[in-house]
Short mmCIF file of C-alpha atoms in Angstrom, two decimals:
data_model
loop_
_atom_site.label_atom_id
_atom_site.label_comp_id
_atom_site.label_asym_id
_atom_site.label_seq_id
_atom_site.Cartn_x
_atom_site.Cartn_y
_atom_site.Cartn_z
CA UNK A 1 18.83 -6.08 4.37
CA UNK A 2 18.93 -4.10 1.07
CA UNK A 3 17.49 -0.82 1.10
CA UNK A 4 16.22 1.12 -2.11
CA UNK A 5 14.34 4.65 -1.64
CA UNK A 6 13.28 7.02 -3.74
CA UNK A 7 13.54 10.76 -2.50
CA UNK A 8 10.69 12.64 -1.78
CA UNK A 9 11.81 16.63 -1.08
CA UNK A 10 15.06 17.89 -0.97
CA UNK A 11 15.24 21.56 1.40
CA UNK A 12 17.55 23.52 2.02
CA UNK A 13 16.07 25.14 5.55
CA UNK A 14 14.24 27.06 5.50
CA UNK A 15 13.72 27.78 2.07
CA UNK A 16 10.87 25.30 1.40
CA UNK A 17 10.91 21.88 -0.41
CA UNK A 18 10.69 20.75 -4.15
CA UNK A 19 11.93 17.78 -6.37
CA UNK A 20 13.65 18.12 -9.51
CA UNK A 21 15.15 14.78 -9.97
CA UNK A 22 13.94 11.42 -9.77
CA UNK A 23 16.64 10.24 -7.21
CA UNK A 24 17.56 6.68 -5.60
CA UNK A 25 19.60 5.31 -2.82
CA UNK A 26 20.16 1.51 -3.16
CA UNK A 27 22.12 -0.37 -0.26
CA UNK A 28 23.69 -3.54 -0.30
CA UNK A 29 23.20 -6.08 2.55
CA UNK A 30 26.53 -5.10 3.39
CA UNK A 31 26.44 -1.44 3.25
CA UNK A 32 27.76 -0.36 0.20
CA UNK A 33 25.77 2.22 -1.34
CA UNK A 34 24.89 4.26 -4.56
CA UNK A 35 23.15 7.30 -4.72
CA UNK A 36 21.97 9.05 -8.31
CA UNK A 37 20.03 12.18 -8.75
CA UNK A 38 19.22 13.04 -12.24
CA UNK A 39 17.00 15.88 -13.36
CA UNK A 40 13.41 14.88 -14.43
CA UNK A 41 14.02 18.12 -17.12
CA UNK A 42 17.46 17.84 -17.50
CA UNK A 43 17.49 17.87 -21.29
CA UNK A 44 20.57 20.10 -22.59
CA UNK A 45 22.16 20.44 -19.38
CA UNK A 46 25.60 19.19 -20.00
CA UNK A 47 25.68 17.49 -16.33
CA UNK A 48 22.03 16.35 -16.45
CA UNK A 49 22.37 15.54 -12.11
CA UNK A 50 21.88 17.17 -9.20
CA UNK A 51 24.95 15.51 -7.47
CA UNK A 52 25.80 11.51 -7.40
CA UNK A 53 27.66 10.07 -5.25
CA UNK A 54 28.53 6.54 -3.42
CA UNK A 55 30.85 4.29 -1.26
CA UNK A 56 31.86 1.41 -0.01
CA UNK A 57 30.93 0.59 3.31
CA UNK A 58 33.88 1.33 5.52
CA UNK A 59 32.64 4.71 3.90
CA UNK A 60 29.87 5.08 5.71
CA UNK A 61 29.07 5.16 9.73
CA UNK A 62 26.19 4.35 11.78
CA UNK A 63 25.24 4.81 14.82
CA UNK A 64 21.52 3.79 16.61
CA UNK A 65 20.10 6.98 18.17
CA UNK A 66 17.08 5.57 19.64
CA UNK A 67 13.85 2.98 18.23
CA UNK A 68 13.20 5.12 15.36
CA UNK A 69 16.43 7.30 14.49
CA UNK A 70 20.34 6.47 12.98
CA UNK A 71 23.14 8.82 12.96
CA UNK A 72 24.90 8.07 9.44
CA UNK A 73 28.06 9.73 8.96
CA UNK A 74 29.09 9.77 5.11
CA UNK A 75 32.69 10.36 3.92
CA UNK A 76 32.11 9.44 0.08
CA UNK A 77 34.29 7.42 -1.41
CA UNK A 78 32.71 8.72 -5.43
CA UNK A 79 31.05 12.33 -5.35
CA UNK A 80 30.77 14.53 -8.38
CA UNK A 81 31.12 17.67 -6.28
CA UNK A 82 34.15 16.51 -5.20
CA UNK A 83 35.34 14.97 -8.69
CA UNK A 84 34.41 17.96 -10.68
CA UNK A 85 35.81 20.38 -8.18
CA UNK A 86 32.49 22.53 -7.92
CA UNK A 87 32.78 25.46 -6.00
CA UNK A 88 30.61 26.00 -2.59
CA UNK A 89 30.17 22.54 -1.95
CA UNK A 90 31.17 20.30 0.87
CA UNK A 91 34.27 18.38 1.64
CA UNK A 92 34.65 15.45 4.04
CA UNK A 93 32.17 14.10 6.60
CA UNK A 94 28.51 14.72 5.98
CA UNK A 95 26.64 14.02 9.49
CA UNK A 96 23.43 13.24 9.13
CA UNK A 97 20.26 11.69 11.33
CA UNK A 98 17.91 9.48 9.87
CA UNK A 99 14.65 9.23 11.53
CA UNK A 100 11.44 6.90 10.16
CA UNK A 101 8.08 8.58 10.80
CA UNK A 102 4.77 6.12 11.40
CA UNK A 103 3.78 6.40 8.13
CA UNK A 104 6.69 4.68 6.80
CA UNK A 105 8.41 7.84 5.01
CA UNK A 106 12.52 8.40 6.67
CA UNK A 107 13.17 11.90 6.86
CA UNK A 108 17.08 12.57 6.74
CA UNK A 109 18.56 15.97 8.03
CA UNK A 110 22.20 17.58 8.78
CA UNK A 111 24.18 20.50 7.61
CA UNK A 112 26.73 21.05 5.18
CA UNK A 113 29.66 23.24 5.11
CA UNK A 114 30.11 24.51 1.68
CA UNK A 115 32.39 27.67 2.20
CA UNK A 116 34.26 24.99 4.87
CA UNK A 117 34.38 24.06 8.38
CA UNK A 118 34.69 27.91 9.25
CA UNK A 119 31.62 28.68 6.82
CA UNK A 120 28.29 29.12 7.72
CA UNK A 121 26.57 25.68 8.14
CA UNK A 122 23.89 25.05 5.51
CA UNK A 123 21.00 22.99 7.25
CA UNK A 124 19.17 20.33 4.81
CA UNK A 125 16.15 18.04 4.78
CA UNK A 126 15.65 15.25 2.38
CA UNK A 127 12.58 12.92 2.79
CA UNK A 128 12.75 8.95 1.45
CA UNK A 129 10.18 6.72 0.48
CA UNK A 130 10.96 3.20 0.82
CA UNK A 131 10.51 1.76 -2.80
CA UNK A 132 10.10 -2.46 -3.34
CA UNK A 133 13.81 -3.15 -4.93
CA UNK A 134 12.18 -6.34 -6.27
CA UNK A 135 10.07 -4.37 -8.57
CA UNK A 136 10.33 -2.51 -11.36
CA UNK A 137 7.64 -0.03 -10.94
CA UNK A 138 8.03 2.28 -7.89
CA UNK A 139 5.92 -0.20 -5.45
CA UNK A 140 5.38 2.17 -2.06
CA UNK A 141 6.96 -0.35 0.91
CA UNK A 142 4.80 0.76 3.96
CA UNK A 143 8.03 0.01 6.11
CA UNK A 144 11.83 -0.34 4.94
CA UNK A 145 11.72 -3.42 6.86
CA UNK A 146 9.21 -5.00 4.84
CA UNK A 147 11.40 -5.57 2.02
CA UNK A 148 12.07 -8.78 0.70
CA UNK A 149 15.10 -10.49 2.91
CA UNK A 150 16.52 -12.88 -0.12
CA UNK A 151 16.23 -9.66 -2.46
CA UNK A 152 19.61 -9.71 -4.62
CA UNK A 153 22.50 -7.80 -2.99
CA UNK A 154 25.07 -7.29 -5.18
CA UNK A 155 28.33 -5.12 -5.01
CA UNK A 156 31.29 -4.74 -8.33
CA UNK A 157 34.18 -2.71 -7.41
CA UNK A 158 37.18 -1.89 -9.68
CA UNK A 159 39.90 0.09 -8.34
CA UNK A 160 43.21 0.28 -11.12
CA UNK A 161 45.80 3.32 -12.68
CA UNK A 162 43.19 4.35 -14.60
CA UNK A 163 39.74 3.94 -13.05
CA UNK A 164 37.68 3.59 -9.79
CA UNK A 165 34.01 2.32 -9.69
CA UNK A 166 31.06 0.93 -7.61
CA UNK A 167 28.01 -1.16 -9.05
CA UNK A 168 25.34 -1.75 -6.93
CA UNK A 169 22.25 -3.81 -7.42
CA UNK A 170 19.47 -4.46 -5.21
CA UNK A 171 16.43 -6.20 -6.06
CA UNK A 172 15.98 -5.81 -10.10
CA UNK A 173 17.87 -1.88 -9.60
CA UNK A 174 21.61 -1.30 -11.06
CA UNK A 175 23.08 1.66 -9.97
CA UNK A 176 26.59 2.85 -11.05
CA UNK A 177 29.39 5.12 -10.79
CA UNK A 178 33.21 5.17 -12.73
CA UNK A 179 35.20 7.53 -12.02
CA UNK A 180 38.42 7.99 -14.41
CA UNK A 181 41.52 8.79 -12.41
CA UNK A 182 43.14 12.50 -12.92
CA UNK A 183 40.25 13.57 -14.92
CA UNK A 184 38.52 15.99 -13.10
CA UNK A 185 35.84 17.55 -15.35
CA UNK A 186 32.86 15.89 -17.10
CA UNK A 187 35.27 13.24 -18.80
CA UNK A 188 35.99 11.49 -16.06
CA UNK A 189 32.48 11.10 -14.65
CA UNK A 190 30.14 8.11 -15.85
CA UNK A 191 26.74 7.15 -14.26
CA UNK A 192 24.44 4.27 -14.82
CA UNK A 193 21.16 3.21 -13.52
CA UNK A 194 19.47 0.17 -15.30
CA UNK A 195 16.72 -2.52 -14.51
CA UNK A 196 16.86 -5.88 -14.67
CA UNK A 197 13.79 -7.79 -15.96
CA UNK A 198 12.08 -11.39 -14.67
CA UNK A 199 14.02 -12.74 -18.05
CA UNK A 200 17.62 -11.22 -16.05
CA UNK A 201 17.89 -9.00 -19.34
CA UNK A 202 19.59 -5.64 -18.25
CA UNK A 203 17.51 -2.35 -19.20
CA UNK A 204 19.58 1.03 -19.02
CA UNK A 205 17.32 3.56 -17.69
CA UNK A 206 20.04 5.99 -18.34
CA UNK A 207 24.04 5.55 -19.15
CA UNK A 208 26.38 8.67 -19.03
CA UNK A 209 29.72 9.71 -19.72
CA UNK A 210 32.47 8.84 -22.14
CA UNK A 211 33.47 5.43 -20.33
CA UNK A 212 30.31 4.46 -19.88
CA UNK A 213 30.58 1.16 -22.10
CA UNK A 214 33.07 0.01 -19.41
CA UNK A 215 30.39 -0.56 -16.65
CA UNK A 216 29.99 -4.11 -16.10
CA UNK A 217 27.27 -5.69 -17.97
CA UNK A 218 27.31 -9.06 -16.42
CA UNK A 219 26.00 -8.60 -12.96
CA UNK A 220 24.43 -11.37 -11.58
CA UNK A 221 27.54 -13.18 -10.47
CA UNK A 222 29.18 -14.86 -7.41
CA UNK A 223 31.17 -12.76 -4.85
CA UNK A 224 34.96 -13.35 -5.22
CA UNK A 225 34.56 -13.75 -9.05
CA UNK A 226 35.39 -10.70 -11.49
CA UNK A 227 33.79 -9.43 -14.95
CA UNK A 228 35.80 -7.45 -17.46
CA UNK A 229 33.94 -4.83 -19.46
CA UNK A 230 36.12 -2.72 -22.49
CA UNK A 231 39.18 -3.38 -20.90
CA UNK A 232 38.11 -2.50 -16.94
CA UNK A 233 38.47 -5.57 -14.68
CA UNK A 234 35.15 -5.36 -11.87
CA UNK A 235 35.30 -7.87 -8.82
CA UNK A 236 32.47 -8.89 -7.03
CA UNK A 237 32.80 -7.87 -3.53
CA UNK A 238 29.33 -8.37 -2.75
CA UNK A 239 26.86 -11.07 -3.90
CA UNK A 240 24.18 -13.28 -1.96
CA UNK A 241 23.56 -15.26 -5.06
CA UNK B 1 -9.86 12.61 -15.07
CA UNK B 2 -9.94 10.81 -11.60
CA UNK B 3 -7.06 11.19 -9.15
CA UNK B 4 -5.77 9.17 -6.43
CA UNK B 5 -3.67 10.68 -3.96
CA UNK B 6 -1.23 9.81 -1.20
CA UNK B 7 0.15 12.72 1.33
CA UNK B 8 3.54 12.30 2.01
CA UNK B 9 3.45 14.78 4.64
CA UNK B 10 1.99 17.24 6.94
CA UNK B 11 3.48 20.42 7.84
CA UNK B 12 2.60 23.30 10.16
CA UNK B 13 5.10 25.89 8.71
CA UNK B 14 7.46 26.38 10.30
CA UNK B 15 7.34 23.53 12.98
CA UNK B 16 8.24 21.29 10.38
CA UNK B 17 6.81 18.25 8.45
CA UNK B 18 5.70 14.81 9.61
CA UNK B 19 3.20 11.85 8.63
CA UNK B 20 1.83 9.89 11.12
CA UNK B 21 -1.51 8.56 9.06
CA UNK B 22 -2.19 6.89 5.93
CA UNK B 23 -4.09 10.05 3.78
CA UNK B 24 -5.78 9.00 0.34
CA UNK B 25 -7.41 12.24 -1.02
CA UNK B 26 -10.35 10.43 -4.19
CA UNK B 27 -11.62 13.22 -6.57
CA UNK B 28 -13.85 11.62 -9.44
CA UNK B 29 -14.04 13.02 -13.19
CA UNK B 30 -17.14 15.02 -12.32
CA UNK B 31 -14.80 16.30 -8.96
CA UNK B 32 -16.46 14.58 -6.24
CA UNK B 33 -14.35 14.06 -3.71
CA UNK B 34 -13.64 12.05 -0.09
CA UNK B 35 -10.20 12.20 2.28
CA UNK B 36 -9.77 10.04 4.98
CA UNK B 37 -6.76 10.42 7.19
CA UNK B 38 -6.58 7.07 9.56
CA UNK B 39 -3.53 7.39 12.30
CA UNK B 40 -1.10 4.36 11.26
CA UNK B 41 -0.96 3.81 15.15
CA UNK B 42 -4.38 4.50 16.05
CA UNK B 43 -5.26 1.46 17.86
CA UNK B 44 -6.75 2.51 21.49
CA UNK B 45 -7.89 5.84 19.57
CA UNK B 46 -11.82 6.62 20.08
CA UNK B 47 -10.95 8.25 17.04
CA UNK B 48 -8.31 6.85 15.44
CA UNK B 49 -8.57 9.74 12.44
CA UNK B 50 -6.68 12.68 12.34
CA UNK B 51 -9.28 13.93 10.18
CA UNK B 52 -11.69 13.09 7.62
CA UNK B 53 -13.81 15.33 4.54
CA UNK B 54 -15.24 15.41 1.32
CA UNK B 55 -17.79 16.92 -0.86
CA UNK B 56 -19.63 17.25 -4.06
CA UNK B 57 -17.83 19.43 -6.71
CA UNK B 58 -20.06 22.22 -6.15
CA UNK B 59 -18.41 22.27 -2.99
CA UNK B 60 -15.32 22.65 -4.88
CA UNK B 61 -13.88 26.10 -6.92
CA UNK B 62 -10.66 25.63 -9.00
CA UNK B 63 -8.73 28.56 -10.38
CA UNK B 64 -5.69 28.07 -12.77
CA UNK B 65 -2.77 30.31 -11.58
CA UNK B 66 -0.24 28.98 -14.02
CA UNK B 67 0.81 25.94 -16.51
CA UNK B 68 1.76 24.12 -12.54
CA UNK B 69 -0.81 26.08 -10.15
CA UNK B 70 -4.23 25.55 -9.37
CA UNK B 71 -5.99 27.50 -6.58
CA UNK B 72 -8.16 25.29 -4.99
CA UNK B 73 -11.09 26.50 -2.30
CA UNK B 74 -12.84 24.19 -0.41
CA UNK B 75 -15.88 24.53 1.64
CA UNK B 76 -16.73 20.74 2.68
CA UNK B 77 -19.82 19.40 2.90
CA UNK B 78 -18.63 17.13 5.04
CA UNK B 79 -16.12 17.67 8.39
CA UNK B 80 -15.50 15.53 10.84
CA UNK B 81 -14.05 18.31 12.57
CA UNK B 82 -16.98 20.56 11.95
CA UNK B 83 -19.18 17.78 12.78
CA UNK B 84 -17.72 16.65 16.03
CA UNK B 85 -17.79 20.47 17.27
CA UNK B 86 -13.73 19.75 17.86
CA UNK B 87 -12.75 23.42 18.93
CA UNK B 88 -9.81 25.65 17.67
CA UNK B 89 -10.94 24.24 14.32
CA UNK B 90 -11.62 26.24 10.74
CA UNK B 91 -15.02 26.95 9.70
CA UNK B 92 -15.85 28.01 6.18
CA UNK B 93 -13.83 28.10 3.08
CA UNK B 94 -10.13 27.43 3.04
CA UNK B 95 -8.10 28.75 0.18
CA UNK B 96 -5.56 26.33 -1.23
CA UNK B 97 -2.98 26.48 -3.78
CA UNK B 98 -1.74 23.33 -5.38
CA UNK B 99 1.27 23.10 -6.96
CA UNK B 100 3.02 20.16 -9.36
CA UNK B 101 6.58 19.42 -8.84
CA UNK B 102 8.98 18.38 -11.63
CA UNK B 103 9.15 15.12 -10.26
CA UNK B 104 5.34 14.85 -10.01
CA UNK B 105 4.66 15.45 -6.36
CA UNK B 106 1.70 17.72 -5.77
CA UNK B 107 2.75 20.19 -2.93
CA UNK B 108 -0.31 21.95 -1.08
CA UNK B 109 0.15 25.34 0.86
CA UNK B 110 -2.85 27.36 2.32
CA UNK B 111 -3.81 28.91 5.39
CA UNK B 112 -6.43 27.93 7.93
CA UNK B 113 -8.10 30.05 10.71
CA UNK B 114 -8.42 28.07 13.99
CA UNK B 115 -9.23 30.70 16.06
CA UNK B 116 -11.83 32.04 13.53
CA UNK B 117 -11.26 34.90 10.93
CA UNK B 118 -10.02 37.28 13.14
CA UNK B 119 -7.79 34.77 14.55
CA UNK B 120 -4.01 34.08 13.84
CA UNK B 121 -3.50 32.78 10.68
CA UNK B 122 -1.79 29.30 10.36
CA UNK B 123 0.20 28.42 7.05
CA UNK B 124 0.47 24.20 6.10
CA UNK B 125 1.75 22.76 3.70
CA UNK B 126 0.93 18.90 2.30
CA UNK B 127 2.80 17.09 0.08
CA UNK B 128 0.74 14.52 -2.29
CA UNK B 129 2.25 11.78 -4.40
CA UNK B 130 -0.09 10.44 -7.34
CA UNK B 131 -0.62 7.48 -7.03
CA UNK B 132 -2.13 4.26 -9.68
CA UNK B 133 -5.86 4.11 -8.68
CA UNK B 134 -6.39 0.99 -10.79
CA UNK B 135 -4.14 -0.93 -8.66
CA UNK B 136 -3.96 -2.43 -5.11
CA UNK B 137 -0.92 -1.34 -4.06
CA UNK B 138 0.66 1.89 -4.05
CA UNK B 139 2.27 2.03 -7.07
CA UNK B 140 3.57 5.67 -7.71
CA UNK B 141 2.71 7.73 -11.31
CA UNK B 142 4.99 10.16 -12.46
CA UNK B 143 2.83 12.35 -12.81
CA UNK B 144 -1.05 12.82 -11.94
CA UNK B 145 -1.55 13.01 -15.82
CA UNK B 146 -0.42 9.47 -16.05
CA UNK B 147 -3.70 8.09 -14.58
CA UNK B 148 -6.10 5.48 -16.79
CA UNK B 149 -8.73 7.88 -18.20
CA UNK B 150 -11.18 4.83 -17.77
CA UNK B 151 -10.50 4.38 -14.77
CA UNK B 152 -13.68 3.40 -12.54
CA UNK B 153 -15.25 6.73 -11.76
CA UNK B 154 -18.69 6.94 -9.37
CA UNK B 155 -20.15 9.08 -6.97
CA UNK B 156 -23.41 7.97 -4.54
CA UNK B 157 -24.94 9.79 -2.22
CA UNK B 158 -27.27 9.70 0.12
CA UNK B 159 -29.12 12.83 1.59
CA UNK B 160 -32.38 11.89 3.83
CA UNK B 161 -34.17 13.05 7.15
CA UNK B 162 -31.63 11.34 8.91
CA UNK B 163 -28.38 10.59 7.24
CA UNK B 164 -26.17 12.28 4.62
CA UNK B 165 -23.32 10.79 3.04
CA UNK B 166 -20.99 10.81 -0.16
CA UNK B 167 -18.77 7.63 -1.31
CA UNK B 168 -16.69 7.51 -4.15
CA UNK B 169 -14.52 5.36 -6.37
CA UNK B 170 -12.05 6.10 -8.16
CA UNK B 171 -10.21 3.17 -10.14
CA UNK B 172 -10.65 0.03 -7.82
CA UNK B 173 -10.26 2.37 -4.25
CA UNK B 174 -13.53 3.14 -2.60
CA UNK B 175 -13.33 6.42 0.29
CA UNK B 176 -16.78 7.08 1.80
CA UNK B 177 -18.67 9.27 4.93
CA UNK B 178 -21.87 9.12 6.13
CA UNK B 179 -22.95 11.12 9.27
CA UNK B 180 -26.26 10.72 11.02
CA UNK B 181 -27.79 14.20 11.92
CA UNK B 182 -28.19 16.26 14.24
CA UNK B 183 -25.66 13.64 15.87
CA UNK B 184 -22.88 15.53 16.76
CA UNK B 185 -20.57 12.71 18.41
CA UNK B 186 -18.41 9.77 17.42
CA UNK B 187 -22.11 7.95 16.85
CA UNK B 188 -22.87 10.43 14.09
CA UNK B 189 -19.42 9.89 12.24
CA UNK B 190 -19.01 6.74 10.13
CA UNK B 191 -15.96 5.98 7.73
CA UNK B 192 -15.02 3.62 5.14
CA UNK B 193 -11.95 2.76 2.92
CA UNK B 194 -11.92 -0.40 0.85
CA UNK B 195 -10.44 -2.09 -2.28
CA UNK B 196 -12.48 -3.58 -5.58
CA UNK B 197 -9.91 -6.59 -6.82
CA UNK B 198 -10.34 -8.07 -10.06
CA UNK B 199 -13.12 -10.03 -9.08
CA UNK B 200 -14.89 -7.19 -8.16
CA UNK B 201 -15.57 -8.31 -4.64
CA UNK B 202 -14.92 -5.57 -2.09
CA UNK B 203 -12.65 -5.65 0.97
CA UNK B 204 -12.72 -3.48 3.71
CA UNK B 205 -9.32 -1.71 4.21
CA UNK B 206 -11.37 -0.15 7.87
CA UNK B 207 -14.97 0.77 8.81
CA UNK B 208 -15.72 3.26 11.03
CA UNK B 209 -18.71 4.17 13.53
CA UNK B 210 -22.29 2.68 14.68
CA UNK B 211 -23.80 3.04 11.06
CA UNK B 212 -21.23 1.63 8.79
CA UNK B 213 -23.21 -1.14 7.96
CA UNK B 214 -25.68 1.51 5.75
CA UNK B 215 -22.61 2.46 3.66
CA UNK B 216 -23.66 0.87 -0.07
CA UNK B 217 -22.05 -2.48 -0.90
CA UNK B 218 -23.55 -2.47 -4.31
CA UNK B 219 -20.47 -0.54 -5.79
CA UNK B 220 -20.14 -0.72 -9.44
CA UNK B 221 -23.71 1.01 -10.51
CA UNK B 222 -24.67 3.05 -13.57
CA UNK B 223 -25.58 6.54 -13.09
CA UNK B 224 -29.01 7.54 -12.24
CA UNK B 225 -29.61 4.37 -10.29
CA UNK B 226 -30.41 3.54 -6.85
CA UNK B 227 -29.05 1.65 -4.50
CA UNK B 228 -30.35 0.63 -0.43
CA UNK B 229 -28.27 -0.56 2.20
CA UNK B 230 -29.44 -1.30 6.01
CA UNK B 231 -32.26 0.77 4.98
CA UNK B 232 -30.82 4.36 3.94
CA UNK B 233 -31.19 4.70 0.06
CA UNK B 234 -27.98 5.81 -1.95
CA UNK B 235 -28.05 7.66 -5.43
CA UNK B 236 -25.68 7.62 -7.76
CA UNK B 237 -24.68 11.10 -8.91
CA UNK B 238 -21.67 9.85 -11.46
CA UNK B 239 -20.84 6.46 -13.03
CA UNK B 240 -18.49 6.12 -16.00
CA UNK B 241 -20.12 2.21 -16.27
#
């Protein structure tokens, strides 16, 4: 089942909630995931994001806690923090919990460790509405399990010398990252979130970075078959079409 | 400007937030307003509500604090806690502060008294996502701004020796109360939620207590005019028709 939600709150506990960004978390049937958090106000900032990050799914571990929680352990494959070597912020595993309240929303918590495993832990809360993937408005799903089971699940992955990426789309909802190998400062980060419309033409709802022309623009294609965009080869390891 | 709202959660700080009912919060353009707050699992409930209010704007004082900050004080005309004599409950005025998010949540902080006004103070917060009241799902706006400024607007009311009530519409989403006097049980509460579609007919989303059936089902009315159901008379104080 794909899986697209919009974040509510972000809190760092317990310094009280707010939202800045407009963020999204799509996953693939299979489990490979994208998450982008851009700044609603994030004109002139030279990294308009919060953080962005994603993985494939042998990135990502989860275990069943009980009827309404999951333990997901992330170990991102793509994370800016990581790429752009910011300071004070986390390396490795990020344990969280994942627990859906009756009203539908999924309230994630778990610590960080940004001065390292010997630092003081840094306990967070983000909340996640389930969002209809199959829409391009932000349709409220009153349950992530109500979303559409034949919604399109699609995963691109490109791994050379020069460059490693993940597209994911779910429902109408692209969301991208291409990271260019060695390149550790704003050059070598590109992010892409687009829509795509009842006609399959692809909307870009935003497209950063100096690569960014190299992000696939064919996307609704087979798994096993690949797409070259500016030179950078994409195979589809993902595709229920 | 009418607003539709959704909470997105419900927090005694510092015990931390959930949402366990489906909260729409209707204000009209004159600032009438209803919130009903059904359990989601409230089945086997006698009152399956965690709470219900509303009032006519004069019941209503709103104070800018800044560009995002409104103070808000309420003193409801109508309580279901008030009017079911539910104990350990605030009385009187409560003094709210509401403040706009970059991404366009509306968070909500106050204080009520439970124990009375020389009781312990207790601090909540509520988180509120605008939502599109001209449609029938829950289609998020960006921001409350964003809303239709024709947007269906009405107020009725009733006020008689033996019932008072307020329902209002905002866009196509109807939120009423009506209690019967000097009735201070379940048989003097009665609650109703329901949707105008673009036929205008009206479904009932629930309908609560013995005298639901006097709620108005002549809807869409032009101020000034009258309207009787199941023999209590309704007047309606606002109409943008």
């Amino acid at each position: 089942m794909v899986s697209l939600t919009k974040r509510v709150l972000f809190e760092i506990i317990p310094n009280g909630p707010n939202e800045t960004t407009i963020t999204l978390s799509s996953t693939t049937n299979k489990g490979h995931y994208v998450s982008l958090r851009p700044f609603v106000n994030g004109e002139g900032k030279e990294f308009p994001f919060e953080w962005a990050f994603g993985g494939t799914s042998d990135t990502l571990e989860v275990r069943k806690i009980d009827e309404r929680s999951n333990g997901l352990d992330f170990n991102f494959k793509f994370d800016t923090n990581v790429k752009l070597e910011i300071p004070e912020t986390h390396r490795g595993v990020i344990k969280t919990v994942f627990k859906t309240w009756d009203a539908g929303l999924v309230e994630e918590t778990g610590s960080v460790f940004p001065f390292g495993p010997d630092g003081a832990e840094v306990k967070f809360r983000e909340l996640w509405q389930p969002i209809d993937p199959t829409r391009l408005e932000f349709v409220e799903l009153s349950h992530g399990n109500d979303v559409d089971p034949n919604a399109t699940s699609i995963a691109l992955h490109t791994d050379n010398s020069e460059y490693e990426g993940l597209v994911v789309i779910v429902g109408n909802w692209v969301q991208g990252i291409l990271f260019k190998k060695g390149e550790n400062t704003l050059k070598g980060v590109n992010l892409v979130r687009s829509q795509i419309d009842a006609n399959k033409s692809v909307k870009d709802l935003f497209k950063f970075g100096p690569d960014a022309a190299k992000f696939p623009t064919e996307l609704l294609l087979k798994e096993g078959s690949k797409t070259t965009s500016n030179g950078v080869e994409w195979s589809v390891i993902e595709s229920n079409l």
